[in-house]
Amino acid sequence: MSVTLEVLHVPGCPNLAPMLARLRQLTDLPVATREISTASEAAAAGMSGSPTLLVNGVDVFANRGPAGSGVACRIYRDEQGTAVPVPSVAQLRQVLASAELTAWRDRARPQHPAEQAVHRAILRAFADTGRPPTPSDLAPVTQGSGRTTTEILAALHDLDAIRLDPRGHIAVAYPFSATPTRHRVWIGDGAVVYAMCAIDALGIAAMLGGHTRIESVDAATGQPIAVTMTAGRTSWSPTGAVVFLTAEAGNGPSATCCCDDVNFFADTATARRWVTAHQGLAGQILTQADAEDLGTRLFGTLLRSAW
């Protein structure tokens, strides 16, 4: 899956040019434009006021403040809550980074039925026991597929759906890590697992459809951070905690490219100081709602029988 960008607008929209200019600052991806003239066209295209940015066909600002209606001018809200005609550069950078990461992880999803079955079995084993399965544990799943367990595990490794250690053992099955990380997750009253990063930890509840409690630390100060997710309700401690999402996606395995830099922070100020100290690290500070949404989009469907 690749990232597609399209801006819907009414004829003569004065805010089209600044929207396109800001996108050109941030990405080399082509940006399509589509002129919408009537309310029925707007409804069919998914335009909530002009201009509307669609990323992979989705209005990425749909839940970020008031939108216009049909062919009316659209009003956005910047980081301070001020009404503005187009999103800020920082807001656009965040949605593009999230879209690129989502597309990157979507490309890592197995498509072959045998690989899908083994992948789901690995994830379920982590969720049930807190540990990865051994190749012999997976033998009943691969039986009759015409491929060995070793071959299927290697294919999943090449996709970056999992990572194997030098001995061929499962070291990572996103969102899970076989070795301790700073993100520990309690799954209901059962297994305790480690997540590869903050977003992975937040995605476990959506993937399993149950209660989780995350215990992590501020990557800068070591301050404890806890996130409890139950029946669609989430509680964060401290209440001002945020997540930093690196923009360095797509250049190799997630485990080595970005997982170490996707962390919880006690507040926005601490996150900003940490980012400043790590010069050259591109990315965005996500609100709690945006971080939870990204975790759901990345992992919420991984245990379904098909994609």
CSV table of N, CA, C and O in Angstrom, one decimal, residues 23-66:
chain,number,residue,atom,x,y,z
A,23,LEU,N,1.9,21.3,1.8
A,23,LEU,CA,2.1,20.0,1.5
A,23,LEU,C,3.4,19.8,0.7
A,23,LEU,O,4.2,18.9,1.0
A,24,ARG,N,3.7,20.8,-0.2
A,24,ARG,CA,5.0,20.7,-0.9
A,24,ARG,C,6.2,20.9,0.0
A,24,ARG,O,7.3,20.3,-0.3
A,25,GLN,N,6.0,21.6,1.1
A,25,GLN,CA,7.1,21.7,2.1
A,25,GLN,C,7.5,20.4,2.7
A,25,GLN,O,8.6,20.2,3.2
A,26,LEU,N,6.5,19.5,2.8
A,26,LEU,CA,6.6,18.3,3.7
A,26,LEU,C,6.8,17.0,2.9
A,26,LEU,O,7.3,16.0,3.5
A,27,THR,N,6.4,16.9,1.7
A,27,THR,CA,6.5,15.6,1.0
A,27,THR,C,6.7,15.8,-0.5
A,27,THR,O,6.4,16.8,-1.1
A,28,ASP,N,7.4,14.8,-1.1
A,28,ASP,CA,7.6,14.7,-2.5
A,28,ASP,C,6.5,13.9,-3.2
A,28,ASP,O,6.5,13.7,-4.4
A,29,LEU,N,5.6,13.4,-2.4
A,29,LEU,CA,4.5,12.6,-3.0
A,29,LEU,C,3.6,13.5,-3.9
A,29,LEU,O,3.4,14.7,-3.6
A,30,PRO,N,3.1,13.0,-5.0
A,30,PRO,CA,2.2,13.8,-5.8
A,30,PRO,C,0.9,14.1,-5.1
A,30,PRO,O,0.4,13.3,-4.3
A,31,VAL,N,0.4,15.3,-5.3
A,31,VAL,CA,-0.8,15.7,-4.6
A,31,VAL,C,-1.8,16.0,-5.7
A,31,VAL,O,-1.7,16.9,-6.5
A,32,ALA,N,-2.9,15.2,-5.8
A,32,ALA,CA,-3.9,15.4,-6.8
A,32,ALA,C,-4.9,16.4,-6.2
A,32,ALA,O,-5.1,16.6,-5.0
A,33,THR,N,-5.6,17.2,-7.1
A,33,THR,CA,-6.6,18.1,-6.7
A,33,THR,C,-7.9,17.8,-7.5
A,33,THR,O,-7.8,17.3,-8.6
A,34,ARG,N,-9.0,18.0,-6.9
A,34,ARG,CA,-10.3,17.7,-7.5
A,34,ARG,C,-11.3,18.8,-7.2
A,34,ARG,O,-11.5,19.1,-6.0
A,35,GLU,N,-11.8,19.5,-8.3
A,35,GLU,CA,-12.8,20.5,-8.1
A,35,GLU,C,-14.2,20.0,-7.8
A,35,GLU,O,-14.6,19.1,-8.6
A,36,ILE,N,-14.8,20.5,-6.8
A,36,ILE,CA,-16.2,20.0,-6.4
A,36,ILE,C,-17.1,21.2,-6.5
A,36,ILE,O,-16.8,22.3,-5.9
A,37,SER,N,-18.2,21.1,-7.2
A,37,SER,CA,-19.1,22.2,-7.5
A,37,SER,C,-20.4,22.1,-6.8
A,37,SER,O,-21.1,23.2,-6.5
A,38,THR,N,-20.9,20.9,-6.5
A,38,THR,CA,-22.2,20.8,-5.9
A,38,THR,C,-22.2,20.1,-4.6
A,38,THR,O,-21.2,19.3,-4.3
A,39,ALA,N,-23.2,20.2,-3.8
A,39,ALA,CA,-23.3,19.5,-2.5
A,39,ALA,C,-23.4,18.0,-2.7
A,39,ALA,O,-22.8,17.3,-1.9
A,40,SER,N,-24.0,17.6,-3.7
A,40,SER,CA,-24.1,16.1,-4.0
A,40,SER,C,-22.7,15.6,-4.3
A,40,SER,O,-22.3,14.5,-3.9
A,41,GLU,N,-22.0,16.3,-5.1
A,41,GLU,CA,-20.6,15.9,-5.4
A,41,GLU,C,-19.7,15.9,-4.1
A,41,GLU,O,-18.9,14.9,-4.0
A,42,ALA,N,-19.9,16.8,-3.3
A,42,ALA,CA,-19.1,16.9,-2.0
A,42,ALA,C,-19.4,15.7,-1.2
A,42,ALA,O,-18.5,15.1,-0.6
A,43,ALA,N,-20.7,15.4,-1.1
A,43,ALA,CA,-21.1,14.2,-0.2
A,43,ALA,C,-20.5,12.9,-0.8
A,43,ALA,O,-20.0,12.1,0.0
A,44,ALA,N,-20.6,12.8,-2.1
A,44,ALA,CA,-20.0,11.5,-2.7
A,44,ALA,C,-18.5,11.4,-2.6
A,44,ALA,O,-18.0,10.3,-2.4
A,45,ALA,N,-17.8,12.6,-2.6
A,45,ALA,CA,-16.4,12.6,-2.5
A,45,ALA,C,-15.8,12.6,-1.1
A,45,ALA,O,-14.7,12.3,-0.9
A,46,GLY,N,-16.7,12.9,-0.2
A,46,GLY,CA,-16.2,12.9,1.2
A,46,GLY,C,-15.6,14.3,1.6
A,46,GLY,O,-14.7,14.3,2.4
A,47,MET,N,-16.1,15.3,1.0
A,47,MET,CA,-15.5,16.7,1.2
A,47,MET,C,-16.4,17.3,2.3
A,47,MET,O,-17.6,17.6,2.2
A,48,SER,N,-15.7,17.7,3.4
A,48,SER,CA,-16.4,18.4,4.5
A,48,SER,C,-15.9,19.8,4.5
A,48,SER,O,-15.2,20.3,5.5
A,49,GLY,N,-16.2,20.6,3.5
A,49,GLY,CA,-15.7,21.9,3.4
A,49,GLY,C,-14.5,22.0,2.5
A,49,GLY,O,-13.8,21.0,2.4
A,50,SER,N,-14.2,23.2,2.0
A,50,SER,CA,-13.1,23.4,1.1
A,50,SER,C,-12.0,24.2,1.8
A,50,SER,O,-12.3,25.3,2.4
A,51,PRO,N,-10.7,23.7,1.7
A,51,PRO,CA,-10.3,22.5,1.1
A,51,PRO,C,-10.3,21.3,2.1
A,51,PRO,O,-10.2,21.5,3.3
A,52,THR,N,-10.4,20.1,1.6
A,52,THR,CA,-10.4,18.9,2.4
A,52,THR,C,-9.2,18.0,1.8
A,52,THR,O,-9.2,17.7,0.7
A,53,LEU,N,-8.4,17.6,2.8
A,53,LEU,CA,-7.2,16.7,2.4
A,53,LEU,C,-7.7,15.3,2.6
A,53,LEU,O,-8.0,14.9,3.8
A,54,LEU,N,-7.6,14.5,1.6
A,54,LEU,CA,-7.8,13.0,1.7
A,54,LEU,C,-6.5,12.3,1.6
A,54,LEU,O,-5.7,12.5,0.7
A,55,VAL,N,-6.2,11.5,2.6
A,55,VAL,CA,-5.0,10.7,2.6
A,55,VAL,C,-5.4,9.2,2.5
A,55,VAL,O,-6.2,8.7,3.3
A,56,ASN,N,-5.1,8.6,1.4
A,56,ASN,CA,-5.6,7.3,1.0
A,56,ASN,C,-7.1,7.2,1.0
A,56,ASN,O,-7.7,6.3,1.5
A,57,GLY,N,-7.7,8.3,0.5
A,57,GLY,CA,-9.1,8.4,0.4
A,57,GLY,C,-9.9,8.8,1.7
A,57,GLY,O,-11.1,8.8,1.7
A,58,VAL,N,-9.2,9.1,2.8
A,58,VAL,CA,-9.8,9.3,4.1
A,58,VAL,C,-9.5,10.8,4.5
A,58,VAL,O,-8.4,11.3,4.4
A,59,ASP,N,-10.6,11.4,5.0
A,59,ASP,CA,-10.4,12.8,5.5
A,59,ASP,C,-9.7,12.7,6.9
A,59,ASP,O,-10.3,12.3,7.9
A,60,VAL,N,-8.4,13.0,6.9
A,60,VAL,CA,-7.6,12.8,8.1
A,60,VAL,C,-7.9,13.8,9.2
A,60,VAL,O,-7.4,13.7,10.3
A,61,PHE,N,-8.6,14.9,8.9
A,61,PHE,CA,-8.9,15.9,9.9
A,61,PHE,C,-10.4,15.8,10.3
A,61,PHE,O,-10.9,16.7,10.9
A,62,ALA,N,-11.1,14.7,10.0
A,62,ALA,CA,-12.5,14.6,10.2
A,62,ALA,C,-12.9,14.8,11.7
A,62,ALA,O,-13.9,15.3,12.0
A,63,ASN,N,-12.0,14.3,12.6
A,63,ASN,CA,-12.3,14.4,14.0
A,63,ASN,C,-11.5,15.4,14.7
A,63,ASN,O,-11.2,15.3,15.9
A,64,ARG,N,-11.0,16.4,14.0
A,64,ARG,CA,-10.1,17.4,14.6
A,64,ARG,C,-10.7,18.8,14.6
A,64,ARG,O,-10.2,19.7,13.9
A,65,GLY,N,-11.8,18.9,15.2
A,65,GLY,CA,-12.5,20.2,15.3
A,65,GLY,C,-13.6,20.3,14.2
A,65,GLY,O,-13.8,19.4,13.4
A,66,PRO,N,-14.3,21.5,14.2
A,66,PRO,CA,-15.4,21.7,13.3
A,66,PRO,C,-15.0,21.7,11.9
A,66,PRO,O,-14.0,22.2,11.5
